[in-house]
PDB file of C-alpha atoms and ligand atoms in Angstrom:
ATOM      1  CA  MET Z 847     119.641 156.400  75.762  1.00  0.00           C
ATOM      2  CA  THR Z 848     116.675 158.771  76.128  1.00  0.00           C
ATOM      3  CA  SER Z 849     113.593 157.188  77.732  1.00  0.00           C
ATOM      4  CA  VAL Z 850     110.389 158.031  75.889  1.00  0.00           C
ATOM      5  CA  ILE Z 851     106.683 157.265  75.846  1.00  0.00           C
ATOM      6  CA  ILE Z 852     105.069 157.425  72.397  1.00  0.00           C
ATOM      7  CA  ASP Z 853     101.424 158.564  72.489  1.00  0.00           C
ATOM      8  CA  CYS Z 854      99.954 157.945  69.060  1.00  0.00           C
ATOM      9  CA  ASP Z 855      97.046 157.163  66.735  1.00  0.00           C
ATOM     10  CA  PRO Z 856      98.548 154.836  64.058  1.00  0.00           C
ATOM     11  CA  GLY Z 857      98.356 156.137  61.402  1.00  0.00           C
ATOM     12  CA  HIS Z 858     100.912 155.603  58.619  1.00  0.00           C
ATOM     13  CA  ASP Z 859     103.239 158.308  59.830  1.00  0.00           C
ATOM     14  CA  ASP Z 860     102.853 157.169  63.447  1.00  0.00           C
ATOM     15  CA  ALA Z 861     104.035 153.732  62.284  1.00  0.00           C
ATOM     16  CA  LEU Z 862     107.215 155.198  60.758  1.00  0.00           C
ATOM     17  CA  ALA Z 863     107.748 157.242  63.923  1.00  0.00           C
ATOM     18  CA  ILE Z 864     107.571 154.129  66.134  1.00  0.00           C
ATOM     19  CA  LEU Z 865     110.033 152.224  63.916  1.00  0.00           C
ATOM     20  CA  LEU Z 866     112.398 155.216  63.910  1.00  0.00           C
ATOM     21  CA  ALA Z 867     112.209 155.686  67.681  1.00  0.00           C
ATOM     22  CA  ALA Z 868     112.614 152.008  68.584  1.00  0.00           C
ATOM     23  CA  LYS Z 869     116.186 151.782  67.207  1.00  0.00           C
ATOM     24  CA  HIS Z 870     117.485 154.996  68.807  1.00  0.00           C
ATOM     25  CA  LEU Z 871     115.485 155.635  71.967  1.00  0.00           C
ATOM     26  CA  ASP Z 872     114.429 153.622  75.011  1.00  0.00           C
ATOM     27  CA  VAL Z 873     110.702 153.314  74.250  1.00  0.00           C
ATOM     28  CA  LEU Z 874     109.121 152.579  77.635  1.00  0.00           C
ATOM     29  CA  GLY Z 875     105.658 152.224  76.132  1.00  0.00           C
ATOM     30  CA  ILE Z 876     103.288 153.044  73.298  1.00  0.00           C
ATOM     31  CA  THR Z 877      99.985 154.584  74.371  1.00  0.00           C
ATOM     32  CA  THR Z 878      97.110 154.941  71.945  1.00  0.00           C
ATOM     33  CA  VAL Z 879      94.534 157.691  71.540  1.00  0.00           C
ATOM     34  CA  SER Z 880      91.453 158.114  69.338  1.00  0.00           C
ATOM     35  CA  GLY Z 881      92.548 160.192  66.360  1.00  0.00           C
ATOM     36  CA  ASN Z 882      93.184 159.019  62.822  1.00  0.00           C
ATOM     37  CA  GLU Z 883      90.725 156.234  63.569  1.00  0.00           C
ATOM     38  CA  SER Z 884      88.745 154.834  66.497  1.00  0.00           C
ATOM     39  CA  ILE Z 885      90.575 153.781  69.653  1.00  0.00           C
ATOM     40  CA  ASP Z 886      89.917 150.153  68.717  1.00  0.00           C
ATOM     41  CA  ASN Z 887      91.455 150.551  65.275  1.00  0.00           C
ATOM     42  CA  VAL Z 888      94.494 152.623  66.280  1.00  0.00           C
ATOM     43  CA  THR Z 889      95.190 150.218  69.155  1.00  0.00           C
ATOM     44  CA  THR Z 890      94.991 147.205  66.853  1.00  0.00           C
ATOM     45  CA  ASN Z 891      97.294 149.058  64.454  1.00  0.00           C
ATOM     46  CA  ALA Z 892      99.812 149.709  67.230  1.00  0.00           C
ATOM     47  CA  LEU Z 893      99.822 145.997  68.140  1.00  0.00           C
ATOM     48  CA  LYS Z 894     100.223 145.086  64.467  1.00  0.00           C
ATOM     49  CA  LEU Z 895     103.141 147.486  64.178  1.00  0.00           C
ATOM     50  CA  VAL Z 896     105.074 146.151  67.166  1.00  0.00           C
ATOM     51  CA  GLU Z 897     104.721 142.677  65.626  1.00  0.00           C
ATOM     52  CA  VAL Z 898     105.832 143.919  62.191  1.00  0.00           C
ATOM     53  CA  GLY Z 899     108.912 145.489  63.772  1.00  0.00           C
ATOM     54  CA  ASN Z 900     109.628 142.628  66.218  1.00  0.00           C
ATOM     55  CA  LEU Z 901     109.093 145.152  69.012  1.00  0.00           C
ATOM     56  CA  THR Z 902     106.701 143.150  71.165  1.00  0.00           C
ATOM     57  CA  HIS Z 903     108.889 143.859  74.220  1.00  0.00           C
ATOM     58  CA  ILE Z 904     107.425 147.371  74.133  1.00  0.00           C
ATOM     59  CA  PRO Z 905     104.087 147.518  76.016  1.00  0.00           C
ATOM     60  CA  VAL Z 906     101.072 148.902  74.147  1.00  0.00           C
ATOM     61  CA  VAL Z 907      98.450 150.545  76.362  1.00  0.00           C
ATOM     62  CA  ARG Z 908      94.988 151.608  75.220  1.00  0.00           C
ATOM     63  CA  GLY Z 909      93.922 155.191  75.852  1.00  0.00           C
ATOM     64  CA  ALA Z 910      91.131 157.713  75.442  1.00  0.00           C
ATOM     65  CA  GLU Z 911      88.084 156.699  73.413  1.00  0.00           C
ATOM     66  CA  GLY Z 912      87.576 160.260  72.180  1.00  0.00           C
ATOM     67  CA  PRO Z 913      88.169 163.951  72.799  1.00  0.00           C
ATOM     68  CA  LEU Z 914      87.435 165.630  76.156  1.00  0.00           C
ATOM     69  CA  LEU Z 915      84.331 167.461  74.981  1.00  0.00           C
ATOM     70  CA  ARG Z 916      83.699 167.105  71.263  1.00  0.00           C
ATOM     71  CA  GLU Z 917      82.717 164.199  69.022  1.00  0.00           C
ATOM     72  CA  ALA Z 918      85.611 162.159  67.608  1.00  0.00           C
ATOM     73  CA  VAL Z 919      86.864 163.134  64.134  1.00  0.00           C
ATOM     74  CA  TYR Z 920      88.729 160.527  62.080  1.00  0.00           C
ATOM     75  CA  ALA Z 921      90.871 160.770  58.918  1.00  0.00           C
ATOM     76  CA  PRO Z 922      89.910 157.854  56.629  1.00  0.00           C
ATOM     77  CA  GLN Z 923      90.559 160.119  53.645  1.00  0.00           C
ATOM     78  CA  VAL Z 924      94.267 159.955  54.529  1.00  0.00           C
ATOM     79  CA  HIS Z 925      94.789 156.673  56.396  1.00  0.00           C
ATOM     80  CA  GLY Z 926      91.920 154.503  55.117  1.00  0.00           C
ATOM     81  CA  LYS Z 927      89.098 152.733  56.959  1.00  0.00           C
ATOM     82  CA  SER Z 928      91.394 150.778  59.286  1.00  0.00           C
ATOM     83  CA  GLY Z 929      93.523 153.831  60.002  1.00  0.00           C
ATOM     84  CA  MET Z 930      96.563 152.048  58.513  1.00  0.00           C
ATOM     85  CA  ASP Z 931      95.421 150.690  55.129  1.00  0.00           C
ATOM     86  CA  GLY Z 932      97.709 149.459  52.381  1.00  0.00           C
ATOM     87  CA  ALA Z 933      99.558 146.453  53.793  1.00  0.00           C
ATOM     88  CA  GLU Z 934      98.465 142.880  54.479  1.00  0.00           C
ATOM     89  CA  ILE Z 935      99.262 142.531  58.197  1.00  0.00           C
ATOM     90  CA  PRO Z 936      97.847 139.571  60.167  1.00  0.00           C
ATOM     91  CA  GLU Z 937      95.551 140.288  63.128  1.00  0.00           C
ATOM     92  CA  PRO Z 938      97.878 140.736  66.130  1.00  0.00           C
ATOM     93  CA  THR Z 939      98.218 138.079  68.834  1.00  0.00           C
ATOM     94  CA  THR Z 940     100.224 140.328  71.177  1.00  0.00           C
ATOM     95  CA  LYS Z 941      98.222 141.276  74.260  1.00  0.00           C
ATOM     96  CA  LEU Z 942      97.682 144.839  75.411  1.00  0.00           C
ATOM     97  CA  LYS Z 943      99.224 145.874  78.713  1.00  0.00           C
ATOM     98  CA  GLU Z 944      96.455 146.008  81.322  1.00  0.00           C
ATOM     99  CA  GLY Z 945      95.147 149.397  82.437  1.00  0.00           C
ATOM    100  CA  HIS Z 946      94.565 152.783  80.847  1.00  0.00           C
ATOM    101  CA  ALA Z 947      97.154 154.793  78.951  1.00  0.00           C
ATOM    102  CA  VAL Z 948      96.668 157.775  81.262  1.00  0.00           C
ATOM    103  CA  ASP Z 949      97.650 155.693  84.299  1.00  0.00           C
ATOM    104  CA  PHE Z 950     100.578 154.159  82.405  1.00  0.00           C
ATOM    105  CA  ILE Z 951     101.872 157.650  81.567  1.00  0.00           C
ATOM    106  CA  ILE Z 952     101.457 158.819  85.188  1.00  0.00           C
ATOM    107  CA  ASP Z 953     102.976 155.690  86.763  1.00  0.00           C
ATOM    108  CA  THR Z 954     105.916 155.596  84.344  1.00  0.00           C
ATOM    109  CA  VAL Z 955     106.758 159.304  84.620  1.00  0.00           C
ATOM    110  CA  MET Z 956     106.413 159.303  88.415  1.00  0.00           C
ATOM    111  CA  SER Z 957     108.715 156.272  88.719  1.00  0.00           C
ATOM    112  CA  THR Z 958     111.283 157.033  86.004  1.00  0.00           C
ATOM    113  CA  SER Z 959     113.563 160.074  85.773  1.00  0.00           C
ATOM    114  CA  ASP Z 960     113.896 162.252  82.698  1.00  0.00           C
ATOM    115  CA  VAL Z 961     111.107 160.743  80.603  1.00  0.00           C
ATOM    116  CA  VAL Z 962     110.452 162.489  77.269  1.00  0.00           C
ATOM    117  CA  LEU Z 963     106.879 162.347  75.972  1.00  0.00           C
ATOM    118  CA  LEU Z 964     106.370 161.932  72.221  1.00  0.00           C
ATOM    119  CA  PRO Z 965     102.693 162.810  71.561  1.00  0.00           C
ATOM    120  CA  MET Z 966     101.826 162.412  67.879  1.00  0.00           C
ATOM    121  CA  GLY Z 967      98.020 162.247  67.961  1.00  0.00           C
ATOM    122  CA  PRO Z 968      95.318 164.295  69.661  1.00  0.00           C
ATOM    123  CA  LEU Z 969      96.495 165.360  73.143  1.00  0.00           C
ATOM    124  CA  THR Z 970      93.597 163.825  75.082  1.00  0.00           C
ATOM    125  CA  ASN Z 971      95.687 161.300  77.066  1.00  0.00           C
ATOM    126  CA  ILE Z 972      98.336 163.876  77.938  1.00  0.00           C
ATOM    127  CA  ALA Z 973      95.753 166.390  79.147  1.00  0.00           C
ATOM    128  CA  LEU Z 974      93.946 163.776  81.246  1.00  0.00           C
ATOM    129  CA  ALA Z 975      97.260 162.675  82.786  1.00  0.00           C
ATOM    130  CA  LEU Z 976      98.142 166.280  83.662  1.00  0.00           C
ATOM    131  CA  ARG Z 977      94.753 166.824  85.283  1.00  0.00           C
ATOM    132  CA  LYS Z 978      94.926 163.551  87.227  1.00  0.00           C
ATOM    133  CA  GLU Z 979      98.552 164.020  88.355  1.00  0.00           C
ATOM    134  CA  PRO Z 980      99.648 167.699  88.222  1.00  0.00           C
ATOM    135  CA  ARG Z 981     103.104 166.733  89.503  1.00  0.00           C
ATOM    136  CA  LEU Z 982     103.826 165.497  85.965  1.00  0.00           C
ATOM    137  CA  ARG Z 983     104.578 169.155  85.184  1.00  0.00           C
ATOM    138  CA  ASP Z 984     107.749 168.890  87.266  1.00  0.00           C
ATOM    139  CA  ARG Z 985     108.611 165.305  86.282  1.00  0.00           C
ATOM    140  CA  VAL Z 986     108.371 165.258  82.458  1.00  0.00           C
ATOM    141  CA  LYS Z 987     111.747 166.289  81.051  1.00  0.00           C
ATOM    142  CA  LEU Z 988     110.436 167.414  77.657  1.00  0.00           C
ATOM    143  CA  MET Z 989     107.601 166.902  75.188  1.00  0.00           C
ATOM    144  CA  SER Z 990     108.348 166.656  71.476  1.00  0.00           C
ATOM    145  CA  ILE Z 991     104.967 166.816  69.804  1.00  0.00           C
ATOM    146  CA  MET Z 992     103.721 166.512  66.269  1.00  0.00           C
ATOM    147  CA  GLY Z 993     100.883 169.002  66.110  1.00  0.00           C
ATOM    148  CA  GLY Z 994      99.791 172.496  65.216  1.00  0.00           C
ATOM    149  CA  SER Z 995     101.199 174.819  62.608  1.00  0.00           C
ATOM    150  CA  SER Z 996     102.763 178.279  62.460  1.00  0.00           C
ATOM    151  CA  THR Z 997     101.221 178.700  59.013  1.00  0.00           C
ATOM    152  CA  ASN Z 998      98.022 177.085  57.719  1.00  0.00           C
ATOM    153  CA  GLY Z 999      96.150 173.949  58.696  1.00  0.00           C
ATOM    154  CA  ASN Z1000      95.120 170.700  57.070  1.00  0.00           C
ATOM    155  CA  ILE Z1001      91.774 169.606  58.563  1.00  0.00           C
ATOM    156  CA  THR Z1002      90.625 173.261  58.328  1.00  0.00           C
ATOM    157  CA  PRO Z1003      92.283 176.313  56.765  1.00  0.00           C
ATOM    158  CA  THR Z1004      93.693 177.238  60.178  1.00  0.00           C
ATOM    159  CA  ALA Z1005      93.922 174.030  62.250  1.00  0.00           C
ATOM    160  CA  GLU Z1006      96.149 170.945  62.159  1.00  0.00           C
ATOM    161  CA  PHE Z1007      94.360 167.621  62.763  1.00  0.00           C
ATOM    162  CA  ASN Z1008      95.888 166.564  66.119  1.00  0.00           C
ATOM    163  CA  ILE Z1009      95.072 169.902  67.727  1.00  0.00           C
ATOM    164  CA  TYR Z1010      91.697 170.266  65.989  1.00  0.00           C
ATOM    165  CA  VAL Z1011      90.398 166.897  67.205  1.00  0.00           C
ATOM    166  CA  ASP Z1012      90.803 167.965  70.844  1.00  0.00           C
ATOM    167  CA  ALA Z1013      91.728 171.656  71.154  1.00  0.00           C
ATOM    168  CA  GLU Z1014      90.628 171.739  74.798  1.00  0.00           C
ATOM    169  CA  ALA Z1015      93.151 168.998  75.585  1.00  0.00           C
ATOM    170  CA  ALA Z1016      95.808 170.800  73.563  1.00  0.00           C
ATOM    171  CA  ASP Z1017      95.102 174.021  75.472  1.00  0.00           C
ATOM    172  CA  ILE Z1018      95.770 172.212  78.763  1.00  0.00           C
ATOM    173  CA  VAL Z1019      99.029 170.769  77.405  1.00  0.00           C
ATOM    174  CA  TYR Z1020     100.325 174.010  75.852  1.00  0.00           C
ATOM    175  CA  GLN Z1021      99.677 175.823  79.149  1.00  0.00           C
ATOM    176  CA  SER Z1022     101.386 173.119  81.250  1.00  0.00           C
ATOM    177  CA  GLN Z1023     104.787 174.872  81.252  1.00  0.00           C
ATOM    178  CA  ILE Z1024     106.454 171.543  80.405  1.00  0.00           C
ATOM    179  CA  PRO Z1025     109.315 172.277  77.954  1.00  0.00           C
ATOM    180  CA  MET Z1026     107.900 171.598  74.503  1.00  0.00           C
ATOM    181  CA  LEU Z1027     109.250 171.121  70.986  1.00  0.00           C
ATOM    182  CA  MET Z1028     106.520 171.527  68.373  1.00  0.00           C
ATOM    183  CA  SER Z1029     106.836 169.943  64.933  1.00  0.00           C
ATOM    184  CA  GLY Z1030     103.896 171.521  63.152  1.00  0.00           C
ATOM    185  CA  LEU Z1031     102.734 171.343  59.552  1.00  0.00           C
ATOM    186  CA  ASN Z1032     104.974 174.296  58.660  1.00  0.00           C
ATOM    187  CA  LEU Z1033     107.882 171.933  59.385  1.00  0.00           C
ATOM    188  CA  THR Z1034     106.571 168.480  58.533  1.00  0.00           C
ATOM    189  CA  ARG Z1035     105.523 169.500  55.027  1.00  0.00           C
ATOM    190  CA  GLN Z1036     109.242 170.040  54.345  1.00  0.00           C
ATOM    191  CA  VAL Z1037     109.797 166.253  54.542  1.00  0.00           C
ATOM    192  CA  LEU Z1038     107.733 164.560  51.838  1.00  0.00           C
ATOM    193  CA  ALA Z1039     108.290 160.874  51.096  1.00  0.00           C
ATOM    194  CA  LYS Z1040     108.259 160.262  47.342  1.00  0.00           C
ATOM    195  CA  GLN Z1041     108.333 157.200  45.137  1.00  0.00           C
ATOM    196  CA  GLU Z1042     112.139 157.131  45.121  1.00  0.00           C
ATOM    197  CA  HIS Z1043     112.166 156.870  48.922  1.00  0.00           C
ATOM    198  CA  ILE Z1044     109.627 154.041  48.789  1.00  0.00           C
ATOM    199  CA  ASP Z1045     111.705 152.252  46.135  1.00  0.00           C
ATOM    200  CA  GLU Z1046     114.826 152.555  48.315  1.00  0.00           C
ATOM    201  CA  ILE Z1047     112.955 151.203  51.340  1.00  0.00           C
ATOM    202  CA  ARG Z1048     111.460 148.304  49.360  1.00  0.00           C
ATOM    203  CA  ALA Z1049     114.920 147.427  48.042  1.00  0.00           C
ATOM    204  CA  ILE Z1050     116.091 146.812  51.636  1.00  0.00           C
ATOM    205  CA  ASN Z1051     113.807 143.813  51.347  1.00  0.00           C
ATOM    206  CA  ASN Z1052     113.382 142.651  54.931  1.00  0.00           C
ATOM    207  CA  PRO Z1053     109.894 141.678  56.240  1.00  0.00           C
ATOM    208  CA  THR Z1054     109.522 144.982  58.103  1.00  0.00           C
ATOM    209  CA  THR Z1055     110.550 147.202  55.196  1.00  0.00           C
ATOM    210  CA  SER Z1056     108.292 145.341  52.763  1.00  0.00           C
ATOM    211  CA  VAL Z1057     105.326 146.270  54.980  1.00  0.00           C
ATOM    212  CA  VAL Z1058     106.611 149.836  55.344  1.00  0.00           C
ATOM    213  CA  ALA Z1059     106.898 150.175  51.557  1.00  0.00           C
ATOM    214  CA  ASP Z1060     103.296 148.966  51.157  1.00  0.00           C
ATOM    215  CA  LEU Z1061     102.051 151.372  53.838  1.00  0.00           C
ATOM    216  CA  LEU Z1062     103.924 154.305  52.291  1.00  0.00           C
ATOM    217  CA  THR Z1063     102.581 153.435  48.837  1.00  0.00           C
ATOM    218  CA  PHE Z1064      99.037 153.802  50.183  1.00  0.00           C
ATOM    219  CA  TYR Z1065      99.900 156.975  52.127  1.00  0.00           C
ATOM    220  CA  LEU Z1066     101.602 158.533  49.069  1.00  0.00           C
ATOM    221  CA  ALA Z1067      98.509 157.815  46.980  1.00  0.00           C
ATOM    222  CA  THR Z1068      96.112 159.481  49.420  1.00  0.00           C
ATOM    223  CA  SER Z1069      98.519 162.398  49.918  1.00  0.00           C
ATOM    224  CA  THR Z1070      98.868 163.097  46.207  1.00  0.00           C
ATOM    225  CA  ARG Z1071      95.095 162.704  45.808  1.00  0.00           C
ATOM    226  CA  HIS Z1072      94.907 165.722  48.132  1.00  0.00           C
ATOM    227  CA  SER Z1073      97.380 167.488  45.825  1.00  0.00           C
ATOM    228  CA  HIS Z1074     100.403 167.172  48.069  1.00  0.00           C
ATOM    229  CA  ASP Z1075     103.790 166.594  46.390  1.00  0.00           C
ATOM    230  CA  GLY Z1076     104.516 163.634  48.619  1.00  0.00           C
ATOM    231  CA  ALA Z1077     103.640 161.810  51.843  1.00  0.00           C
ATOM    232  CA  ALA Z1078     104.464 164.150  54.732  1.00  0.00           C
ATOM    233  CA  MET Z1079     106.571 162.535  57.446  1.00  0.00           C
ATOM    234  CA  HIS Z1080     104.630 164.366  60.164  1.00  0.00           C
ATOM    235  CA  ASP Z1081     105.145 162.154  63.227  1.00  0.00           C
ATOM    236  CA  PRO Z1082     108.711 160.987  62.518  1.00  0.00           C
ATOM    237  CA  CYS Z1083     109.777 164.675  62.715  1.00  0.00           C
ATOM    238  CA  ALA Z1084     108.866 164.767  66.408  1.00  0.00           C
ATOM    239  CA  VAL Z1085     111.061 161.688  66.955  1.00  0.00           C
ATOM    240  CA  ALA Z1086     113.934 163.000  64.828  1.00  0.00           C
ATOM    241  CA  ALA Z1087     113.974 166.148  66.988  1.00  0.00           C
ATOM    242  CA  ILE Z1088     114.985 163.961  69.949  1.00  0.00           C
ATOM    243  CA  ILE Z1089     117.328 161.571  68.102  1.00  0.00           C
ATOM    244  CA  ASP Z1090     119.283 164.351  66.357  1.00  0.00           C
ATOM    245  CA  PRO Z1091     118.289 167.934  67.239  1.00  0.00           C
ATOM    246  CA  THR Z1092     120.844 169.245  64.707  1.00  0.00           C
ATOM    247  CA  LEU Z1093     118.424 168.210  61.949  1.00  0.00           C
ATOM    248  CA  ILE Z1094     115.950 170.922  62.945  1.00  0.00           C
ATOM    249  CA  GLU Z1095     116.008 174.656  63.653  1.00  0.00           C
ATOM    250  CA  PHE Z1096     113.687 175.906  66.393  1.00  0.00           C
ATOM    251  CA  GLU Z1097     112.414 179.349  67.345  1.00  0.00           C
ATOM    252  CA  PRO Z1098     110.995 180.182  70.793  1.00  0.00           C
ATOM    253  CA  MET Z1099     107.449 181.512  70.505  1.00  0.00           C
ATOM    254  CA  HIS Z1100     104.359 181.960  72.621  1.00  0.00           C
ATOM    255  CA  VAL Z1101     101.794 179.527  71.221  1.00  0.00           C
ATOM    256  CA  ALA Z1102      98.138 179.672  72.212  1.00  0.00           C
ATOM    257  CA  VAL Z1103      95.448 177.168  71.235  1.00  0.00           C
ATOM    258  CA  GLU Z1104      92.181 178.586  69.912  1.00  0.00           C
ATOM    259  CA  THR Z1105      89.214 176.805  71.536  1.00  0.00           C
ATOM    260  CA  ALA Z1106      86.410 179.275  70.773  1.00  0.00           C
ATOM    261  CA  GLY Z1107      86.774 180.491  67.192  1.00  0.00           C
ATOM    262  CA  ALA Z1108      83.947 179.655  64.819  1.00  0.00           C
ATOM    263  CA  HIS Z1109      86.441 179.490  61.945  1.00  0.00           C
ATOM    264  CA  THR Z1110      89.678 179.055  63.872  1.00  0.00           C
ATOM    265  CA  TYR Z1111      88.913 176.311  66.410  1.00  0.00           C
ATOM    266  CA  GLY Z1112      92.080 174.264  66.913  1.00  0.00           C
ATOM    267  CA  MET Z1113      94.435 176.881  65.480  1.00  0.00           C
ATOM    268  CA  THR Z1114      97.847 177.181  67.168  1.00  0.00           C
ATOM    269  CA  VAL Z1115      98.387 180.927  67.343  1.00  0.00           C
ATOM    270  CA  CYS Z1116     102.191 181.241  67.091  1.00  0.00           C
ATOM    271  CA  ASP Z1117     103.567 184.662  68.038  1.00  0.00           C
ATOM    272  CA  ASP Z1118     106.648 185.095  65.846  1.00  0.00           C
ATOM    273  CA  ARG Z1119     106.631 188.898  66.022  1.00  0.00           C
ATOM    274  CA  PRO Z1120     109.962 190.495  66.934  1.00  0.00           C
ATOM    275  CA  GLY Z1121     110.747 190.443  70.655  1.00  0.00           C
ATOM    276  CA  SER Z1122     109.925 194.088  71.258  1.00  0.00           C
ATOM    277  CA  VAL Z1123     106.211 193.697  70.578  1.00  0.00           C
ATOM    278  CA  LYS Z1124     105.683 190.245  72.063  1.00  0.00           C
ATOM    279  CA  SER Z1125     103.069 190.233  74.779  1.00  0.00           C
ATOM    280  CA  LYS Z1126     103.768 186.845  76.374  1.00  0.00           C
ATOM    281  CA  GLU Z1127     106.809 184.729  77.191  1.00  0.00           C
ATOM    282  CA  ALA Z1128     107.627 181.874  74.818  1.00  0.00           C
ATOM    283  CA  ASN Z1129     106.184 178.525  75.977  1.00  0.00           C
ATOM    284  CA  VAL Z1130     107.166 176.453  72.941  1.00  0.00           C
ATOM    285  CA  GLU Z1131     110.241 175.849  70.767  1.00  0.00           C
ATOM    286  CA  VAL Z1132     108.594 175.877  67.336  1.00  0.00           C
ATOM    287  CA  ALA Z1133     110.406 173.863  64.649  1.00  0.00           C
ATOM    288  CA  VAL Z1134     110.836 176.058  61.588  1.00  0.00           C
ATOM    289  CA  LYS Z1135     113.370 174.278  59.328  1.00  0.00           C
ATOM    290  CA  ILE Z1136     114.550 170.695  58.800  1.00  0.00           C
ATOM    291  CA  ASP Z1137     117.334 169.181  56.706  1.00  0.00           C
ATOM    292  CA  SER Z1138     115.139 166.856  54.651  1.00  0.00           C
ATOM    293  CA  ASP Z1139     118.005 164.939  53.037  1.00  0.00           C
ATOM    294  CA  ARG Z1140     119.604 164.166  56.388  1.00  0.00           C
ATOM    295  CA  PHE Z1141     116.177 163.248  57.809  1.00  0.00           C
ATOM    296  CA  PHE Z1142     115.554 160.665  55.095  1.00  0.00           C
ATOM    297  CA  LYS Z1143     119.099 159.279  55.490  1.00  0.00           C
ATOM    298  CA  LEU Z1144     118.364 158.780  59.217  1.00  0.00           C
ATOM    299  CA  LEU Z1145     114.978 157.181  58.492  1.00  0.00           C
ATOM    300  CA  ILE Z1146     116.163 154.819  55.755  1.00  0.00           C
ATOM    301  CA  ASP Z1147     119.399 153.898  57.569  1.00  0.00           C
ATOM    302  CA  THR Z1148     117.221 153.063  60.587  1.00  0.00           C
ATOM    303  CA  LEU Z1149     114.910 150.873  58.502  1.00  0.00           C
ATOM    304  CA  ARG Z1150     117.998 148.948  57.335  1.00  0.00           C
ATOM    305  CA  MET Z1151     118.472 147.976  60.994  1.00  0.00           C
ATOM    306  CA  TYR Z1152     115.246 145.876  61.049  1.00  0.00           C
TER     307      TYR Z1152
HETATM  308  O1  RIB E 448      98.091 166.435  60.948  1.00  0.00           O
HETATM  309  C1  RIB E 448      98.941 165.306  60.927  1.00  0.00           C
HETATM  310  C2  RIB E 448      98.782 164.494  62.159  1.00  0.00           C
HETATM  311  O2  RIB E 448      97.451 163.990  62.230  1.00  0.00           O
HETATM  312  C3  RIB E 448      99.683 163.246  62.186  1.00  0.00           C
HETATM  313  O3  RIB E 448     100.001 162.936  63.521  1.00  0.00           O
HETATM  314  C4  RIB E 448      98.808 162.195  61.614  1.00  0.00           C
HETATM  315  O4  RIB E 448      99.179 160.875  62.063  1.00  0.00           O
HETATM  316  C5  RIB E 448      97.481 162.571  62.188  1.00  0.00           C
HETATM  317  O5  RIB E 448      97.424 162.059  63.523  1.00  0.00           O
HETATM  318 CA1   CA E 449      99.538 160.691  64.394  1.00  0.00          CA
END
């Protein structure tokens, strides 16, 4: 079973990603990062989620309070004031694992072979870990990230939220030479949860899926309010890429992170020109197509396991 660390900012889609990963992968830990909401809120949400999924054997470790340089940007318009609105979940009693997420990532990767990192929030923790322990570059087997886009953005016309919140951190990560799979908006917008999916999940009718159905109901409402046709399963795509790579088609591209553009800050500049004109070697496998029906079968079959 593949050993992974999930670095996240729950987040409705982060929650689904954790539940998907926990039944198929060896989740060594969940680290939290300021993103969809404050570090306090996303960390509370992660603790709530491990209790909802009876996953309290998985350590939750608190991470960066904000981006490397810029002010924190949150997404209450998508995830609500708590960062995971929509379900009545009791305050968690599970304790955090002592220490900082960055040290947990370093210690775990340096002591465990073949760890795959699953970053699905801003890349602040990952960048800090790489700066503190450069040997991670040779130890991390692979990173499957949710972030960026080979087409347009969401938080700005050109930038996806996770990259935009901390483009300097993303620049460090994209230049790390660690093998990377990138599930960007161009991919994740192909998997949109709709009411029929929510109805199917609610019909499973176990305590976990009742909460998931409530969370997705909220997330679908905010997504459609922003004129999307459904609730994009952003973060679960990065997990699905590890569970079953046959679900997704990838293309090798050089991807650069814009950190200076007045209008393009946080853009992932994906070079998909034909090989003959490319100027730089590919550093990322960019996900370009996903089998949405098979994805939802995997997700819903997994939720039946709770
Ligand atoms: O742009 C989508 C990403 O930003 C997802 O990871 C979502 O959870 C938010 O973090
Ligand atoms: Ca996220």
